Amino acid sequence: MENFMTFRHCVFNASPRLNIILGQNGSGKSTISCAVCIVLGEDLRLLSRGNKLEEYIRYGEKQARVKVGYMFCLIKQILLRGENSDIEIEVRIHKGSADYYLNGKNIKKDKLKSLRRALKIDLSNLCQFLPQDRVSDFVNQSPQDRLFEFERSVGGEESVHAVF
């Protein structure tokens, strides 16, 4: 992250498995979850923060950048047709606009939606992505709804329809 919210420069190395972000108030937990959501082209309403991307630019700066790297064999097979299994997604946020990049090439935000679907990444599913501001939404779900969302997160939409 560069010039994103309160961070001038920050590198966060995530595990390929479960990642839990812990820290004191004001340490940047929400900043990391906002960055993940935004770089994957998700709807800002999931964050309960700023309504415009430019609100995520660090005060006094002209642009912000968030970059994530993934390494999936699945991506190689599905999307890149064997070219490369490493993938890098970047968003550059300017006042009034944002540019998205996949492996250095400018892409439309819709391509990120296709990528998320192919990888079964659903940031609206609280079992996959639980920002601090939405913990109460998760707690207030009925046990049936939590089970449904959990099954959807591990098996995808198809497996849930087969059961219900």
PDB file of C-alpha atoms in Angstrom:
ATOM      1  CA  MET A   1       0.000   0.000   0.000  1.00  0.00           C
ATOM      2  CA  GLU A   2       1.199   3.481  -0.801  1.00  0.00           C
ATOM      3  CA  ASN A   3      -0.549   6.629   0.416  1.00  0.00           C
ATOM      4  CA  PHE A   4      -3.567   4.550   1.351  1.00  0.00           C
ATOM      5  CA  MET A   5      -5.636   5.913   4.250  1.00  0.00           C
ATOM      6  CA  THR A   6      -3.116   6.579   7.039  1.00  0.00           C
ATOM      7  CA  PHE A   7      -0.256   4.525   5.571  1.00  0.00           C
ATOM      8  CA  ARG A   8       2.509   6.151   3.552  1.00  0.00           C
ATOM      9  CA  HIS A   9       4.014   2.757   2.693  1.00  0.00           C
ATOM     10  CA  CYS A  10       3.133  -0.668   4.065  1.00  0.00           C
ATOM     11  CA  VAL A  11       3.806  -4.255   3.013  1.00  0.00           C
ATOM     12  CA  PHE A  12       1.675  -7.010   4.501  1.00  0.00           C
ATOM     13  CA  ASN A  13       2.719 -10.604   3.804  1.00  0.00           C
ATOM     14  CA  ALA A  14      -0.322 -12.855   4.018  1.00  0.00           C
ATOM     15  CA  SER A  15      -0.419 -16.600   4.425  1.00  0.00           C
ATOM     16  CA  PRO A  16      -1.866 -18.725   1.613  1.00  0.00           C
ATOM     17  CA  ARG A  17      -4.365 -20.064   4.162  1.00  0.00           C
ATOM     18  CA  LEU A  18      -6.384 -18.347   6.887  1.00  0.00           C
ATOM     19  CA  ASN A  19      -5.319 -14.832   7.847  1.00  0.00           C
ATOM     20  CA  ILE A  20      -6.507 -13.140  11.018  1.00  0.00           C
ATOM     21  CA  ILE A  21      -5.504  -9.533  11.559  1.00  0.00           C
ATOM     22  CA  LEU A  22      -5.173  -8.567  15.221  1.00  0.00           C
ATOM     23  CA  GLY A  23      -3.984  -5.349  16.794  1.00  0.00           C
ATOM     24  CA  GLN A  24      -4.732  -2.422  19.030  1.00  0.00           C
ATOM     25  CA  ASN A  25      -7.243   0.240  18.066  1.00  0.00           C
ATOM     26  CA  GLY A  26      -5.771   2.492  15.413  1.00  0.00           C
ATOM     27  CA  SER A  27      -3.069   0.015  14.353  1.00  0.00           C
ATOM     28  CA  GLY A  28      -4.374  -0.393  10.784  1.00  0.00           C
ATOM     29  CA  LYS A  29      -6.499  -3.561  10.832  1.00  0.00           C
ATOM     30  CA  SER A  30      -9.364  -1.901   8.977  1.00  0.00           C
ATOM     31  CA  THR A  31      -6.955  -0.274   6.538  1.00  0.00           C
ATOM     32  CA  ILE A  32      -5.720  -3.699   5.450  1.00  0.00           C
ATOM     33  CA  SER A  33      -9.247  -5.053   5.018  1.00  0.00           C
ATOM     34  CA  CYS A  34     -10.254  -1.930   3.048  1.00  0.00           C
ATOM     35  CA  ALA A  35      -7.213  -2.357   0.801  1.00  0.00           C
ATOM     36  CA  VAL A  36      -8.062  -6.003   0.055  1.00  0.00           C
ATOM     37  CA  CYS A  37     -11.649  -5.136  -0.747  1.00  0.00           C
ATOM     38  CA  ILE A  38     -10.759  -2.194  -2.991  1.00  0.00           C
ATOM     39  CA  VAL A  39      -7.939  -3.856  -4.921  1.00  0.00           C
ATOM     40  CA  LEU A  40     -10.296  -6.730  -5.764  1.00  0.00           C
ATOM     41  CA  GLY A  41     -12.799  -4.229  -7.168  1.00  0.00           C
ATOM     42  CA  GLU A  42     -15.509  -4.896  -4.606  1.00  0.00           C
ATOM     43  CA  ASP A  43     -18.362  -2.523  -3.798  1.00  0.00           C
ATOM     44  CA  LEU A  44     -17.392   0.127  -1.232  1.00  0.00           C
ATOM     45  CA  ARG A  45     -20.673  -0.398   0.647  1.00  0.00           C
ATOM     46  CA  LEU A  46     -19.153  -3.567   2.128  1.00  0.00           C
ATOM     47  CA  LEU A  47     -16.705  -1.436   4.076  1.00  0.00           C
ATOM     48  CA  SER A  48     -18.985   1.027   5.892  1.00  0.00           C
ATOM     49  CA  ARG A  49     -16.263   3.649   5.383  1.00  0.00           C
ATOM     50  CA  GLY A  50     -15.867   6.145   2.535  1.00  0.00           C
ATOM     51  CA  ASN A  51     -18.363   6.229  -0.330  1.00  0.00           C
ATOM     52  CA  LYS A  52     -15.794   7.359  -2.917  1.00  0.00           C
ATOM     53  CA  LEU A  53     -12.438   5.788  -3.716  1.00  0.00           C
ATOM     54  CA  GLU A  54     -10.679   9.142  -3.454  1.00  0.00           C
ATOM     55  CA  GLU A  55     -11.581   9.207   0.260  1.00  0.00           C
ATOM     56  CA  TYR A  56      -9.015   6.405   0.720  1.00  0.00           C
ATOM     57  CA  ILE A  57      -6.114   8.544  -0.531  1.00  0.00           C
ATOM     58  CA  ARG A  58      -3.820   9.615   2.308  1.00  0.00           C
ATOM     59  CA  TYR A  59      -4.364  13.239   3.314  1.00  0.00           C
ATOM     60  CA  GLY A  60      -2.203  15.600   1.263  1.00  0.00           C
ATOM     61  CA  GLU A  61      -1.374  13.059  -1.479  1.00  0.00           C
ATOM     62  CA  LYS A  62      -2.562  12.975  -5.103  1.00  0.00           C
ATOM     63  CA  GLN A  63      -2.952   9.227  -5.525  1.00  0.00           C
ATOM     64  CA  ALA A  64      -2.937   5.949  -3.629  1.00  0.00           C
ATOM     65  CA  ARG A  65      -1.808   2.504  -4.760  1.00  0.00           C
ATOM     66  CA  VAL A  66      -2.685  -0.937  -3.510  1.00  0.00           C
ATOM     67  CA  LYS A  67      -1.093  -4.033  -4.979  1.00  0.00           C
ATOM     68  CA  VAL A  68      -1.673  -7.692  -4.133  1.00  0.00           C
ATOM     69  CA  GLY A  69       0.037 -10.768  -5.442  1.00  0.00           C
ATOM     70  CA  TYR A  70      -1.427 -14.248  -5.621  1.00  0.00           C
ATOM     71  CA  MET A  71       0.015 -17.552  -6.685  1.00  0.00           C
ATOM     72  CA  PHE A  72      -2.625 -20.060  -7.724  1.00  0.00           C
ATOM     73  CA  CYS A  73      -2.411 -23.003 -10.067  1.00  0.00           C
ATOM     74  CA  LEU A  74      -6.144 -22.528 -10.632  1.00  0.00           C
ATOM     75  CA  ILE A  75      -5.575 -19.085 -12.127  1.00  0.00           C
ATOM     76  CA  LYS A  76      -3.005 -20.521 -14.487  1.00  0.00           C
ATOM     77  CA  GLN A  77      -5.473 -23.118 -15.727  1.00  0.00           C
ATOM     78  CA  ILE A  78      -8.619 -20.990 -15.869  1.00  0.00           C
ATOM     79  CA  LEU A  79      -7.622 -17.470 -16.781  1.00  0.00           C
ATOM     80  CA  LEU A  80      -4.068 -17.212 -17.972  1.00  0.00           C
ATOM     81  CA  ARG A  81      -4.162 -20.333 -20.146  1.00  0.00           C
ATOM     82  CA  GLY A  82      -0.841 -21.578 -18.873  1.00  0.00           C
ATOM     83  CA  GLU A  83       1.097 -18.320 -19.210  1.00  0.00           C
ATOM     84  CA  ASN A  84       2.000 -17.751 -15.571  1.00  0.00           C
ATOM     85  CA  SER A  85       0.626 -18.932 -12.237  1.00  0.00           C
ATOM     86  CA  ASP A  86       1.619 -15.759 -10.395  1.00  0.00           C
ATOM     87  CA  ILE A  87      -0.879 -12.955 -10.528  1.00  0.00           C
ATOM     88  CA  GLU A  88      -0.580  -9.349  -9.447  1.00  0.00           C
ATOM     89  CA  ILE A  89      -3.565  -7.043  -9.077  1.00  0.00           C
ATOM     90  CA  GLU A  90      -3.099  -3.326  -8.562  1.00  0.00           C
ATOM     91  CA  VAL A  91      -5.396  -0.343  -8.188  1.00  0.00           C
ATOM     92  CA  ARG A  92      -4.233   3.245  -8.561  1.00  0.00           C
ATOM     93  CA  ILE A  93      -6.693   5.656  -7.036  1.00  0.00           C
ATOM     94  CA  HIS A  94      -6.811   9.268  -8.218  1.00  0.00           C
ATOM     95  CA  LYS A  95      -9.270  12.001  -7.407  1.00  0.00           C
ATOM     96  CA  GLY A  96     -12.385  11.047  -9.359  1.00  0.00           C
ATOM     97  CA  SER A  97     -11.062   7.818 -10.912  1.00  0.00           C
ATOM     98  CA  ALA A  98      -9.293   4.523 -10.373  1.00  0.00           C
ATOM     99  CA  ASP A  99      -7.255   2.346 -12.714  1.00  0.00           C
ATOM    100  CA  TYR A 100      -7.021  -1.418 -12.246  1.00  0.00           C
ATOM    101  CA  TYR A 101      -4.139  -3.579 -13.469  1.00  0.00           C
ATOM    102  CA  LEU A 102      -3.744  -7.326 -13.837  1.00  0.00           C
ATOM    103  CA  ASN A 103      -0.097  -8.359 -14.229  1.00  0.00           C
ATOM    104  CA  GLY A 104       0.770  -4.801 -15.254  1.00  0.00           C
ATOM    105  CA  LYS A 105      -1.933  -4.518 -17.943  1.00  0.00           C
ATOM    106  CA  ASN A 106      -4.774  -2.053 -17.537  1.00  0.00           C
ATOM    107  CA  ILE A 107      -8.103  -3.880 -17.159  1.00  0.00           C
ATOM    108  CA  LYS A 108     -11.738  -3.035 -16.567  1.00  0.00           C
ATOM    109  CA  LYS A 109     -13.191  -3.527 -13.101  1.00  0.00           C
ATOM    110  CA  ASP A 110     -15.551  -6.192 -14.528  1.00  0.00           C
ATOM    111  CA  LYS A 111     -12.540  -8.419 -15.223  1.00  0.00           C
ATOM    112  CA  LEU A 112     -11.844  -8.435 -11.470  1.00  0.00           C
ATOM    113  CA  LYS A 113     -15.401  -9.612 -10.838  1.00  0.00           C
ATOM    114  CA  SER A 114     -14.813 -12.516 -13.230  1.00  0.00           C
ATOM    115  CA  LEU A 115     -11.534 -13.293 -11.489  1.00  0.00           C
ATOM    116  CA  ARG A 116     -13.203 -13.276  -8.061  1.00  0.00           C
ATOM    117  CA  ARG A 117     -15.958 -15.588  -9.316  1.00  0.00           C
ATOM    118  CA  ALA A 118     -13.439 -17.996 -10.854  1.00  0.00           C
ATOM    119  CA  LEU A 119     -11.511 -18.122  -7.582  1.00  0.00           C
ATOM    120  CA  LYS A 120     -14.699 -18.321  -5.488  1.00  0.00           C
ATOM    121  CA  ILE A 121     -13.770 -15.147  -3.625  1.00  0.00           C
ATOM    122  CA  ASP A 122     -16.950 -13.564  -2.271  1.00  0.00           C
ATOM    123  CA  LEU A 123     -16.150 -10.602  -0.083  1.00  0.00           C
ATOM    124  CA  SER A 124     -19.845 -10.125   0.709  1.00  0.00           C
ATOM    125  CA  ASN A 125     -19.801 -13.529   2.444  1.00  0.00           C
ATOM    126  CA  LEU A 126     -18.989 -12.868   6.095  1.00  0.00           C
ATOM    127  CA  CYS A 127     -17.446 -16.343   6.417  1.00  0.00           C
ATOM    128  CA  GLN A 128     -14.768 -15.365   3.870  1.00  0.00           C
ATOM    129  CA  PHE A 129     -14.226 -11.704   4.675  1.00  0.00           C
ATOM    130  CA  LEU A 130     -15.248 -10.237   8.025  1.00  0.00           C
ATOM    131  CA  PRO A 131     -14.298  -6.579   8.409  1.00  0.00           C
ATOM    132  CA  GLN A 132     -14.417  -5.202  11.929  1.00  0.00           C
ATOM    133  CA  ASP A 133     -17.393  -2.984  11.074  1.00  0.00           C
ATOM    134  CA  ARG A 134     -19.490  -6.018  10.085  1.00  0.00           C
ATOM    135  CA  VAL A 135     -18.864  -8.346  13.047  1.00  0.00           C
ATOM    136  CA  SER A 136     -22.285  -7.486  14.488  1.00  0.00           C
ATOM    137  CA  ASP A 137     -23.935  -8.477  11.163  1.00  0.00           C
ATOM    138  CA  PHE A 138     -22.287 -11.884  11.443  1.00  0.00           C
ATOM    139  CA  VAL A 139     -23.242 -12.345  15.102  1.00  0.00           C
ATOM    140  CA  ASN A 140     -26.860 -11.384  14.378  1.00  0.00           C
ATOM    141  CA  GLN A 141     -27.291 -13.941  11.575  1.00  0.00           C
ATOM    142  CA  SER A 142     -29.478 -16.904  12.388  1.00  0.00           C
ATOM    143  CA  PRO A 143     -27.665 -20.234  12.812  1.00  0.00           C
ATOM    144  CA  GLN A 144     -29.248 -21.383   9.523  1.00  0.00           C
ATOM    145  CA  ASP A 145     -27.979 -18.301   7.677  1.00  0.00           C
ATOM    146  CA  ARG A 146     -24.470 -18.749   9.091  1.00  0.00           C
ATOM    147  CA  LEU A 147     -24.480 -22.407   8.020  1.00  0.00           C
ATOM    148  CA  PHE A 148     -25.716 -21.446   4.551  1.00  0.00           C
ATOM    149  CA  GLU A 149     -22.974 -18.805   4.165  1.00  0.00           C
ATOM    150  CA  PHE A 150     -20.309 -21.177   5.482  1.00  0.00           C
ATOM    151  CA  GLU A 151     -21.320 -23.900   3.030  1.00  0.00           C
ATOM    152  CA  ARG A 152     -21.418 -21.354   0.220  1.00  0.00           C
ATOM    153  CA  SER A 153     -17.917 -20.165   1.148  1.00  0.00           C
ATOM    154  CA  VAL A 154     -16.324 -23.628   1.123  1.00  0.00           C
ATOM    155  CA  GLY A 155     -18.283 -25.263  -1.664  1.00  0.00           C
ATOM    156  CA  GLY A 156     -19.634 -22.496  -3.805  1.00  0.00           C
ATOM    157  CA  GLU A 157     -23.163 -21.725  -4.904  1.00  0.00           C
ATOM    158  CA  GLU A 158     -23.589 -25.073  -6.696  1.00  0.00           C
ATOM    159  CA  SER A 159     -23.052 -27.182  -3.580  1.00  0.00           C
ATOM    160  CA  VAL A 160     -25.557 -25.168  -1.565  1.00  0.00           C
ATOM    161  CA  HIS A 161     -28.276 -25.601  -4.189  1.00  0.00           C
ATOM    162  CA  ALA A 162     -27.621 -29.335  -4.200  1.00  0.00           C
ATOM    163  CA  VAL A 163     -28.286 -29.482  -0.445  1.00  0.00           C
ATOM    164  CA  PHE A 164     -31.141 -26.982  -0.052  1.00  0.00           C
TER     165      PHE A 164
END
